[in-house]
N, CA, C and O atoms as a MOPAC input file, in Angstrom:
PM7 MOZYME 1SCF
protein

 N    -66.41800 1   264.76000 1   -26.77700 1
 C    -66.16700 1   263.84200 1   -25.69600 1
 C    -65.01800 1   262.94300 1   -26.09300 1
 O    -64.82500 1   262.64700 1   -27.27200 1
 N    -64.27200 1   262.51900 1   -25.12400 1
 C    -63.15200 1   261.61700 1   -25.36800 1
 C    -63.18800 1   260.53000 1   -24.30700 1
 O    -63.36700 1   260.81300 1   -23.12300 1
 N    -63.01800 1   259.28800 1   -24.73700 1
 C    -63.00600 1   258.16700 1   -23.80400 1
 C    -62.23300 1   257.01600 1   -24.42600 1
 O    -62.01100 1   256.97200 1   -25.63600 1
 N    -61.83200 1   256.09400 1   -23.57900 1
 C    -61.18700 1   254.87700 1   -24.05100 1
 C    -62.30300 1   253.88100 1   -24.32500 1
 O    -63.00300 1   253.45800 1   -23.40500 1
 N    -62.46700 1   253.51300 1   -25.56600 1
 C    -63.59500 1   252.72200 1   -26.06500 1
 C    -64.87400 1   253.55000 1   -25.88900 1
 O    -65.77400 1   253.19300 1   -25.12900 1
 N    -64.91600 1   254.64900 1   -26.60800 1
 C    -65.92800 1   255.69500 1   -26.44400 1
 C    -67.35900 1   255.21800 1   -26.64600 1
 O    -68.27900 1   255.80100 1   -26.07300 1
 N    -67.57400 1   254.18100 1   -27.43900 1
 C    -68.94300 1   253.70100 1   -27.64200 1
 C    -69.61400 1   253.34400 1   -26.31900 1
 O    -70.80000 1   253.61600 1   -26.13100 1
 N    -68.87100 1   252.74400 1   -25.41200 1
 C    -69.43100 1   252.34500 1   -24.11900 1
 C    -69.88700 1   253.56200 1   -23.33100 1
 O    -71.02300 1   253.60900 1   -22.86000 1
 N    -69.01100 1   254.54200 1   -23.18700 1
 C    -69.36300 1   255.75000 1   -22.42900 1
 C    -70.48700 1   256.52000 1   -23.11100 1
 O    -71.37300 1   257.05900 1   -22.44700 1
 N    -70.44600 1   256.56800 1   -24.43100 1
 C    -71.49400 1   257.27400 1   -25.16900 1
 C    -72.86200 1   256.64700 1   -24.88300 1
 O    -73.82500 1   257.36300 1   -24.60900 1
 N    -72.95100 1   255.32200 1   -24.94600 1
 C    -74.23200 1   254.64000 1   -24.69600 1
 C    -74.74300 1   254.92900 1   -23.28500 1
 O    -75.93000 1   255.19700 1   -23.10000 1
 N    -73.86700 1   254.87800 1   -22.30200 1
 C    -74.28300 1   255.13000 1   -20.92100 1
 C    -74.78500 1   256.56200 1   -20.77100 1
 O    -75.85300 1   256.78800 1   -20.20100 1
 N    -74.03300 1   257.52000 1   -21.27300 1
 C    -74.44500 1   258.92300 1   -21.15300 1
 C    -75.73900 1   259.20100 1   -21.91400 1
 O    -76.62000 1   259.89700 1   -21.40900 1
 N    -75.85400 1   258.66300 1   -23.11700 1
 C    -77.06100 1   258.89300 1   -23.91800 1
 C    -78.29400 1   258.28300 1   -23.24600 1
 O    -79.39300 1   258.82900 1   -23.35200 1
 N    -78.11700 1   257.16900 1   -22.56600 1
 C    -79.22800 1   256.53400 1   -21.85500 1
 C    -79.69500 1   257.38700 1   -20.68000 1
 O    -80.89500 1   257.51600 1   -20.43500 1
 N    -78.74900 1   257.96200 1   -19.96300 1
 C    -79.08100 1   258.72200 1   -18.76000 1
 C    -79.35200 1   260.20400 1   -19.00800 1
 O    -79.85200 1   260.90400 1   -18.12800 1
 N    -79.02100 1   260.67600 1   -20.20400 1
 C    -79.23900 1   262.07900 1   -20.54700 1
 C    -80.01600 1   262.16000 1   -21.86500 1
 O    -79.43400 1   262.48100 1   -22.90100 1
 N    -81.31300 1   261.87500 1   -21.83800 1
 C    -82.09800 1   261.90300 1   -23.07600 1
 C    -81.94700 1   263.24300 1   -23.81000 1
 O    -82.02200 1   264.31300 1   -23.20800 1
 N    -81.73600 1   263.15100 1   -25.10200 1
 C    -81.57800 1   264.35100 1   -25.92000 1
 C    -80.16000 1   264.87400 1   -25.97600 1
 O    -79.86000 1   265.76700 1   -26.76900 1
 N    -79.29200 1   264.33600 1   -25.15400 1
 C    -77.88400 1   264.77400 1   -25.14700 1
 C    -77.17100 1   264.23100 1   -26.36900 1
 O    -77.35400 1   263.07400 1   -26.74900 1
 N    -76.36300 1   265.07000 1   -26.97300 1
 C    -75.55300 1   264.63400 1   -28.09800 1
 C    -74.30100 1   265.49500 1   -28.14400 1
 O    -74.39500 1   266.71000 1   -28.31400 1
 N    -73.12200 1   264.88200 1   -27.99500 1
 C    -71.89400 1   265.67100 1   -28.03800 1
 C    -71.60300 1   266.13900 1   -29.45900 1
 O    -72.12100 1   265.58100 1   -30.42600 1
 N    -70.78400 1   267.15100 1   -29.57200 1
 C    -70.39200 1   267.65900 1   -30.89200 1
 C    -69.53400 1   266.64900 1   -31.64000 1
 O    -69.49800 1   266.64500 1   -32.87100 1
 N    -68.85400 1   265.80700 1   -30.90500 1
 C    -67.98900 1   264.80400 1   -31.51100 1
 C    -67.51800 1   263.83000 1   -30.45900 1
 O    -67.74400 1   264.02900 1   -29.26500 1
 N    -66.86300 1   262.77700 1   -30.90600 1
 C    -66.37800 1   261.76200 1   -29.98000 1
 C    -65.03000 1   261.25000 1   -30.46000 1
 O    -64.87900 1   260.83900 1   -31.61100 1
 N    -64.05600 1   261.28100 1   -29.56600 1
 C    -62.73500 1   260.74100 1   -29.86700 1
 C    -62.52800 1   259.48900 1   -29.02200 1
 O    -62.87100 1   259.45700 1   -27.84000 1
 N    -61.96700 1   258.47000 1   -29.64100 1
 C    -61.75000 1   257.20300 1   -28.97100 1
 C    -60.24600 1   256.95400 1   -28.85600 1
 O    -59.56500 1   256.75900 1   -29.86200 1
 N    -59.73400 1   256.96400 1   -27.62000 1
 C    -58.30000 1   256.74200 1   -27.43200 1
 C    -57.90300 1   255.30100 1   -27.76500 1
 O    -56.73400 1   255.03800 1   -28.04700 1
 N    -58.85000 1   254.37500 1   -27.73700 1
 C    -58.55400 1   253.00600 1   -28.15800 1
 C    -58.22900 1   252.98300 1   -29.65000 1
 O    -57.21300 1   252.41800 1   -30.05400 1
 N    -59.08300 1   253.59100 1   -30.46400 1
 C    -58.83300 1   253.67300 1   -31.91500 1
 C    -57.54400 1   254.44100 1   -32.19100 1
 O    -56.74800 1   254.05500 1   -33.04700 1
 N    -57.35400 1   255.51500 1   -31.46500 1
 C    -56.16500 1   256.35000 1   -31.65200 1
 C    -54.90300 1   255.55300 1   -31.35300 1
 O    -53.93600 1   255.60900 1   -32.11300 1
 N    -54.90600 1   254.81400 1   -30.25500 1
 C    -53.72900 1   254.02600 1   -29.87100 1
 C    -53.43100 1   252.93400 1   -30.88600 1
 O    -52.26900 1   252.67600 1   -31.19900 1
 N    -54.48000 1   252.28800 1   -31.40300 1
 C    -54.26400 1   251.24200 1   -32.40800 1
 C    -53.62100 1   251.80200 1   -33.66700 1
 O    -52.82200 1   251.12600 1   -34.31400 1
 N    -53.96900 1   253.04100 1   -34.01500 1
 C    -53.38200 1   253.68100 1   -35.17900 1
 C    -51.96200 1   254.16200 1   -34.88500 1
 O    -51.06500 1   253.99500 1   -35.71200 1
 N    -51.76100 1   254.75100 1   -33.72300 1
 C    -50.45700 1   255.33200 1   -33.37500 1
 C    -49.41400 1   254.27400 1   -33.02300 1
 O    -48.22800 1   254.44900 1   -33.30300 1
 N    -49.85600 1   253.17600 1   -32.41000 1
 C    -48.94000 1   252.12900 1   -31.95500 1
 C    -49.39400 1   250.77300 1   -32.50600 1
 O    -49.83100 1   249.91700 1   -31.73700 1
 N    -49.29700 1   250.56200 1   -33.81700 1
 C    -49.88300 1   249.36800 1   -34.43300 1
 C    -49.28100 1   248.04400 1   -33.97100 1
 O    -49.92000 1   247.00300 1   -34.12700 1
 N    -48.09300 1   248.04800 1   -33.41600 1
 C    -47.43700 1   246.81000 1   -33.02000 1
 C    -47.54400 1   246.51700 1   -31.52400 1
 O    -46.88400 1   245.60600 1   -31.02400 1
 N    -48.35300 1   247.26600 1   -30.82300 1
 C    -48.43300 1   247.11000 1   -29.36900 1
 C    -49.08000 1   245.78300 1   -28.95900 1
 O    -48.69200 1   245.19200 1   -27.95100 1
 N    -50.04500 1   245.32200 1   -29.72200 1
 C    -50.68000 1   244.04000 1   -29.41800 1
 C    -51.91900 1   244.17100 1   -28.56100 1
 O    -52.99800 1   243.75100 1   -28.98000 1
 N    -51.79900 1   244.73700 1   -27.37800 1
 C    -52.94500 1   244.94500 1   -26.48900 1
 C    -53.11700 1   246.43400 1   -26.27900 1
 O    -52.14500 1   247.18900 1   -26.24200 1
 N    -54.37200 1   246.84700 1   -26.14000 1
 C    -54.66800 1   248.27800 1   -26.06100 1
 C    -55.55100 1   248.62700 1   -24.87300 1
 O    -56.32200 1   249.58500 1   -24.92800 1
 N    -55.44100 1   247.85200 1   -23.80200 1
 C    -56.17800 1   248.18300 1   -22.58800 1
 C    -55.62200 1   249.49200 1   -22.02400 1
 O    -54.50600 1   249.89500 1   -22.35200 1
 N    -56.39400 1   250.13300 1   -21.19400 1
 C    -55.92500 1   251.36300 1   -20.57300 1
 C    -54.65000 1   251.09500 1   -19.77500 1
 O    -53.72200 1   251.90400 1   -19.80200 1
 N    -54.59700 1   249.97700 1   -19.07100 1
 C    -53.39000 1   249.62600 1   -18.30600 1
 C    -52.17500 1   249.47400 1   -19.21800 1
 O    -51.09900 1   249.98900 1   -18.91600 1
 N    -52.35000 1   248.77100 1   -20.32700 1
 C    -51.23700 1   248.54900 1   -21.26500 1
 C    -50.76200 1   249.88100 1   -21.85400 1
 O    -49.56100 1   250.10100 1   -22.01000 1
 N    -51.69900 1   250.75900 1   -22.17600 1
 C    -51.31800 1   252.05500 1   -22.74600 1
 C    -50.63000 1   252.93900 1   -21.71700 1
 O    -49.68400 1   253.65500 1   -22.04700 1
 N    -51.09100 1   252.89700 1   -20.48300 1
 C    -50.42100 1   253.65700 1   -19.42100 1
 C    -48.98600 1   253.15900 1   -19.27400 1
 O    -48.05500 1   253.95200 1   -19.13600 1
 N    -48.81800 1   251.85000 1   -19.30500 1
 C    -47.47800 1   251.26000 1   -19.20700 1
 C    -46.60900 1   251.67700 1   -20.39400 1
 O    -45.43200 1   251.99600 1   -20.22100 1
 N    -47.18600 1   251.67500 1   -21.59900 1
 C    -46.42300 1   251.98800 1   -22.80800 1
 C    -46.08400 1   253.47800 1   -22.93000 1
 O    -44.93900 1   253.84500 1   -23.19300 1
 N    -47.08300 1   254.31700 1   -22.73700 1
 C    -46.90600 1   255.76400 1   -22.94600 1
 C    -46.26700 1   256.42700 1   -21.72700 1
 O    -45.53400 1   257.40600 1   -21.86400 1
 N    -46.54000 1   255.90100 1   -20.55400 1
 C    -46.04600 1   256.43600 1   -19.28800 1
 C    -46.38600 1   257.91500 1   -19.10200 1
 O    -45.49900 1   258.74300 1   -18.89700 1
 N    -47.68100 1   258.23900 1   -19.17500 1
 C    -48.07300 1   259.63900 1   -18.95600 1
 C    -47.87100 1   260.01400 1   -17.48000 1
 O    -47.82400 1   259.14500 1   -16.61000 1
 N    -47.75600 1   261.29000 1   -17.22100 1
 C    -47.61100 1   261.77700 1   -15.85300 1
 C    -48.97200 1   261.72100 1   -15.16600 1
 O    -49.86500 1   262.50800 1   -15.48300 1
 N    -49.12600 1   260.80500 1   -14.24200 1
 C    -50.40700 1   260.62700 1   -13.55000 1
 C    -50.32200 1   261.02800 1   -12.07900 1
 O    -51.17500 1   260.64100 1   -11.27900 1
 N    -49.29900 1   261.79900 1   -11.72100 1
 C    -49.14200 1   262.21000 1   -10.32100 1
 C    -50.29800 1   263.06900 1    -9.83400 1
 O    -50.60400 1   263.07000 1    -8.64100 1
 N    -50.94200 1   263.79800 1   -10.73200 1
 C    -52.04800 1   264.67900 1   -10.35300 1
 C    -53.40700 1   263.97800 1   -10.39400 1
 O    -54.42300 1   264.57000 1   -10.03200 1
 N    -53.42400 1   262.73000 1   -10.82900 1
 C    -54.69000 1   261.98700 1   -10.93500 1
 C    -55.25900 1   261.72500 1    -9.54800 1
 O    -54.53600 1   261.34100 1    -8.62800 1
 N    -56.55300 1   261.93400 1    -9.41100 1
 C    -57.23600 1   261.66600 1    -8.14800 1
 C    -57.75600 1   260.24200 1    -8.13300 1
 O    -58.14200 1   259.70700 1    -9.17300 1
 N    -57.76900 1   259.63000 1    -6.96900 1
 C    -58.31800 1   258.29100 1    -6.83700 1
 C    -57.33200 1   257.23900 1    -7.29000 1
 O    -56.12000 1   257.44900 1    -7.26700 1
 N    -57.86800 1   256.10500 1    -7.70200 1
 C    -57.05300 1   254.96700 1    -8.10600 1
 C    -57.57000 1   254.41100 1    -9.42100 1
 O    -58.68100 1   254.71900 1    -9.85200 1
 N    -56.74900 1   253.59300 1   -10.04400 1
 C    -57.10400 1   252.95800 1   -11.31700 1
 C    -58.44100 1   252.23100 1   -11.16000 1
 O    -58.73600 1   251.66800 1   -10.10600 1
 N    -59.22800 1   252.25500 1   -12.20900 1
 C    -60.57200 1   251.67700 1   -12.27500 1
 C    -61.60800 1   252.52300 1   -11.53400 1
 O    -62.73300 1   252.07300 1   -11.31700 1
 N    -61.24300 1   253.72100 1   -11.15200 1
 C    -62.20500 1   254.67500 1   -10.59900 1
 C    -62.36400 1   255.75500 1   -11.66400 1
 O    -61.40100 1   256.09300 1   -12.35200 1
 N    -63.55500 1   256.29100 1   -11.80300 1
 C    -63.88600 1   257.19700 1   -12.90900 1
 C    -62.93700 1   258.38900 1   -13.00600 1
 O    -62.46400 1   258.71000 1   -14.09600 1
 N    -62.65600 1   259.04200 1   -11.89600 1
 C    -61.82100 1   260.24700 1   -11.93900 1
 C    -60.41400 1   259.92600 1   -12.42800 1
 O    -59.87100 1   260.62900 1   -13.28000 1
 N    -59.83300 1   258.87200 1   -11.89200 1
 C    -58.48700 1   258.49000 1   -12.29200 1
 C    -58.45500 1   258.08300 1   -13.76100 1
 O    -57.59400 1   258.53700 1   -14.51400 1
 N    -59.38900 1   257.23100 1   -14.16900 1
 C    -59.39700 1   256.74200 1   -15.55000 1
 C    -59.64000 1   257.86300 1   -16.55400 1
 O    -59.05500 1   257.86200 1   -17.63700 1
 N    -60.49700 1   258.81600 1   -16.20400 1
 C    -60.73300 1   259.96000 1   -17.09500 1
 C    -59.46500 1   260.80000 1   -17.22800 1
 O    -59.12200 1   261.23600 1   -18.32600 1
 N    -58.77900 1   261.02300 1   -16.13000 1
 C    -57.53200 1   261.79400 1   -16.16600 1
 C    -56.47200 1   261.04900 1   -16.99300 1
 O    -55.77900 1   261.65200 1   -17.81200 1
 N    -56.35600 1   259.74300 1   -16.77200 1
 C    -55.38400 1   258.94700 1   -17.52200 1
 C    -55.69800 1   258.97500 1   -19.01300 1
 O    -54.78900 1   259.08000 1   -19.83800 1
 N    -56.96600 1   258.88300 1   -19.35900 1
 C    -57.38000 1   258.92900 1   -20.76400 1
 C    -57.02500 1   260.27400 1   -21.38500 1
 O    -56.54600 1   260.32700 1   -22.51700 1
 N    -57.25500 1   261.35000 1   -20.66000 1
 C    -56.89400 1   262.68500 1   -21.16200 1
 C    -55.38700 1   262.79200 1   -21.37700 1
 O    -54.94000 1   263.34600 1   -22.38100 1
 N    -54.61600 1   262.27200 1   -20.45100 1
 C    -53.16200 1   262.31900 1   -20.59500 1
 C    -52.69000 1   261.46300 1   -21.76500 1
 O    -51.73600 1   261.82300 1   -22.45500 1
 N    -53.35400 1   260.32800 1   -21.99100 1
 C    -53.01500 1   259.50000 1   -23.15100 1
 C    -53.34800 1   260.21500 1   -24.45500 1
 O    -52.58800 1   260.13200 1   -25.42000 1
 N    -54.47800 1   260.91600 1   -24.48900 1
 C    -54.83400 1   261.68800 1   -25.68000 1
 C    -53.76900 1   262.73800 1   -25.96700 1
 O    -53.32800 1   262.88500 1   -27.10600 1
 N    -53.36500 1   263.45700 1   -24.94800 1
 C    -52.35000 1   264.50800 1   -25.11700 1
 C    -51.03100 1   263.90500 1   -25.59700 1
 O    -50.40900 1   264.42700 1   -26.52200 1
 N    -50.60400 1   262.81100 1   -24.97200 1
 C    -49.33700 1   262.17900 1   -25.34100 1
 C    -49.38200 1   261.60100 1   -26.75100 1
 O    -48.41800 1   261.71900 1   -27.50700 1
 N    -50.49300 1   260.98300 1   -27.09700 1
 C    -50.61300 1   260.34900 1   -28.41000 1
 C    -50.77700 1   261.38300 1   -29.51900 1
 O    -50.43400 1   261.11500 1   -30.67100 1
 N    -51.28700 1   262.53600 1   -29.19000 1
 C    -51.47200 1   263.59200 1   -30.19700 1
 C    -50.15300 1   263.95600 1   -30.87400 1
 O    -50.14700 1   264.38800 1   -32.02700 1
 N    -49.04900 1   263.78800 1   -30.17500 1
 C    -47.74800 1   264.14000 1   -30.75700 1
 C    -47.36700 1   263.21200 1   -31.92100 1
 O    -46.42000 1   263.50200 1   -32.65200 1
 N    -48.08700 1   262.11400 1   -32.09500 1
 C    -47.82900 1   261.19500 1   -33.20800 1
 C    -48.41700 1   261.70000 1   -34.52400 1
 O    -48.17300 1   261.11400 1   -35.57800 1
 N    -49.18800 1   262.78300 1   -34.46600 1
 C    -49.89200 1   263.29300 1   -35.64300 1
 C    -49.44100 1   264.70800 1   -35.95700 1
 O    -49.17300 1   265.50300 1   -35.05700 1
 N    -49.36000 1   265.01200 1   -37.24800 1
 C    -48.94600 1   266.34400 1   -37.67900 1
 C    -50.07300 1   267.36100 1   -37.59100 1
 O    -49.82600 1   268.54500 1   -37.36300 1
 N    -51.31600 1   266.90400 1   -37.77200 1
 C    -52.43900 1   267.83600 1   -37.77000 1
 C    -53.59500 1   267.28300 1   -36.94800 1
 O    -53.68500 1   266.08200 1   -36.69100 1
 N    -54.47000 1   268.18700 1   -36.54400 1
 C    -55.68500 1   267.81000 1   -35.82700 1
 C    -56.55000 1   266.90300 1   -36.69900 1
 O    -57.13200 1   265.93900 1   -36.20200 1
 N    -56.63800 1   267.20300 1   -37.98100 1
 C    -57.45000 1   266.39400 1   -38.89100 1
 C    -56.96500 1   264.94800 1   -38.95400 1
 O    -57.77700 1   264.02600 1   -39.02500 1
 N    -55.64800 1   264.74200 1   -38.92800 1
 C    -55.11200 1   263.38200 1   -38.92800 1
 C    -55.48300 1   262.64900 1   -37.63700 1
 O    -55.84900 1   261.47400 1   -37.66200 1
 N    -55.38600 1   263.35000 1   -36.52000 1
 C    -55.74600 1   262.75500 1   -35.23500 1
 C    -57.22500 1   262.38000 1   -35.22800 1
 O    -57.58300 1   261.27100 1   -34.83300 1
 N    -58.07400 1   263.29000 1   -35.65600 1
 C    -59.51900 1   263.03800 1   -35.67800 1
 C    -59.84000 1   261.86700 1   -36.59800 1
 O    -60.67100 1   261.02500 1   -36.25600 1
 N    -59.20300 1   261.80100 1   -37.74500 1
 C    -59.45900 1   260.69600 1   -38.67000 1
 C    -59.12400 1   259.35000 1   -38.02500 1
 O    -59.79900 1   258.35400 1   -38.28500 1
 N    -58.09600 1   259.31600 1   -37.19500 1
 C    -57.70100 1   258.07200 1   -36.53300 1
 C    -58.57800 1   257.76200 1   -35.32100 1
 O    -58.80500 1   256.59300 1   -35.01000 1
 N    -59.07300 1   258.79100 1   -34.63300 1
 C    -59.72000 1   258.59600 1   -33.33400 1
 C    -61.23800 1   258.66200 1   -33.34400 1
 O    -61.86700 1   258.27500 1   -32.35900 1
 N    -61.84600 1   259.13900 1   -34.41800 1
 C    -63.29600 1   259.32500 1   -34.41000 1
 C    -63.99600 1   258.11400 1   -35.01400 1
 O    -63.87300 1   257.84900 1   -36.21000 1
 N    -64.73400 1   257.38000 1   -34.17500 1
 C    -65.41700 1   256.18900 1   -34.69300 1
 C    -66.65000 1   256.53900 1   -35.50300 1
 O    -67.33500 1   257.52200 1   -35.22100 1
 N    -66.92300 1   255.73100 1   -36.50500 1
 C    -68.13400 1   255.90600 1   -37.30900 1
 C    -69.35200 1   255.64500 1   -36.43900 1
 O    -69.30700 1   254.86500 1   -35.48800 1
 N    -70.43000 1   256.31100 1   -36.78600 1
 C    -71.69100 1   256.06700 1   -36.11100 1
 C    -71.92600 1   256.90400 1   -34.87100 1
 O    -72.98700 1   256.80700 1   -34.25500 1
 N    -70.96500 1   257.71700 1   -34.49400 1
 C    -71.15300 1   258.60300 1   -33.35000 1
 C    -71.17300 1   260.04700 1   -33.83500 1
 O    -70.67900 1   260.33700 1   -34.92400 1
 N    -71.73500 1   260.95400 1   -33.04600 1
 C    -71.81000 1   262.35400 1   -33.46400 1
 C    -70.44200 1   262.91500 1   -33.85700 1
 O    -69.43000 1   262.65900 1   -33.20400 1
 N    -70.44800 1   263.67700 1   -34.93100 1
 C    -69.23300 1   264.31500 1   -35.40400 1
 C    -68.41500 1   263.46200 1   -36.35200 1
 O    -67.48100 1   263.96000 1   -36.97900 1
 N    -68.75100 1   262.18100 1   -36.46900 1
 C    -67.99900 1   261.28700 1   -37.34700 1
 C    -68.24200 1   261.67000 1   -38.79900 1
 O    -69.34900 1   262.06500 1   -39.16400 1
 N    -67.21700 1   261.55600 1   -39.61900 1
 C    -67.41100 1   261.87800 1   -41.03500 1
 C    -68.36200 1   260.88700 1   -41.68800 1
 O    -68.37800 1   259.70200 1   -41.35500 1
 N    -69.13300 1   261.38400 1   -42.59800 1
 C    -70.05400 1   260.53500 1   -43.35600 1
 C    -69.24300 1   259.69700 1   -44.33600 1
 O    -68.24500 1   260.17100 1   -44.87800 1
 N    -69.66400 1   258.45500 1   -44.56700 1
 C    -68.96700 1   257.62900 1   -45.55600 1
 C    -69.04800 1   258.28800 1   -46.92700 1
 O    -70.04600 1   258.91800 1   -47.27700 1
 N    -67.97700 1   258.12500 1   -47.69100 1
 C    -67.95400 1   258.70600 1   -49.03500 1
 C    -68.76400 1   257.84600 1   -49.98900 1
 O    -68.95700 1   256.65300 1   -49.75800 1
 N    -69.23000 1   258.45500 1   -51.04800 1
 C    -69.97200 1   257.73200 1   -52.07200 1
 C    -71.40100 1   257.49200 1   -51.65300 1
 O    -71.95400 1   258.23400 1   -50.84100 1
 N    -71.99200 1   256.46400 1   -52.20200 1
 C    -73.37300 1   256.10900 1   -51.92800 1
 C    -73.39100 1   254.82100 1   -51.11500 1
 O    -73.45000 1   253.73100 1   -51.68500 1
 N    -73.33900 1   254.93400 1   -49.77200 1
 C    -73.26900 1   253.72800 1   -48.96200 1
 C    -74.56200 1   252.91900 1   -49.06000 1
 O    -75.66200 1   253.47100 1   -49.04100 1
 N    -74.40500 1   251.63000 1   -49.16300 1
 C    -75.54700 1   250.73400 1   -49.18500 1
 C    -75.26100 1   249.58200 1   -48.23700 1
 O    -74.13600 1   249.40600 1   -47.77000 1
 N    -76.28200 1   248.81100 1   -47.96400 1
 C    -76.09000 1   247.64100 1   -47.11900 1
 C    -75.15200 1   246.65400 1   -47.78900 1
 O    -74.33800 1   246.03000 1   -47.10800 1
 N    -75.24000 1   246.49700 1   -49.07500 1
 C    -74.42700 1   245.53300 1   -49.80600 1
 C    -73.24600 1   246.21600 1   -50.42100 1
 O    -72.43400 1   245.56900 1   -51.08300 1

């Protein structure tokens, strides 16, 4: 699954689909912060303005699910060009604590 601030979408889907678990989760917010560290703001609107993806095929309007999902997909595609490999992209975009996230190295403890 891919979303802008994926934790929010993950929580909503997991609540409404008991037992559902995606193979992995990519967060375009995390990805954008890594790819464009000097941007300052990382809202979907700011990223659309910065990246200028082709949204002519997007259905609906901004802040509607269909449009925002399409815009997020286009941002993922556009931002992917900032990385040499899929593994680099995943390392930047996959948040800890969600399915598919790499396990912390070593012996993690609370302290």
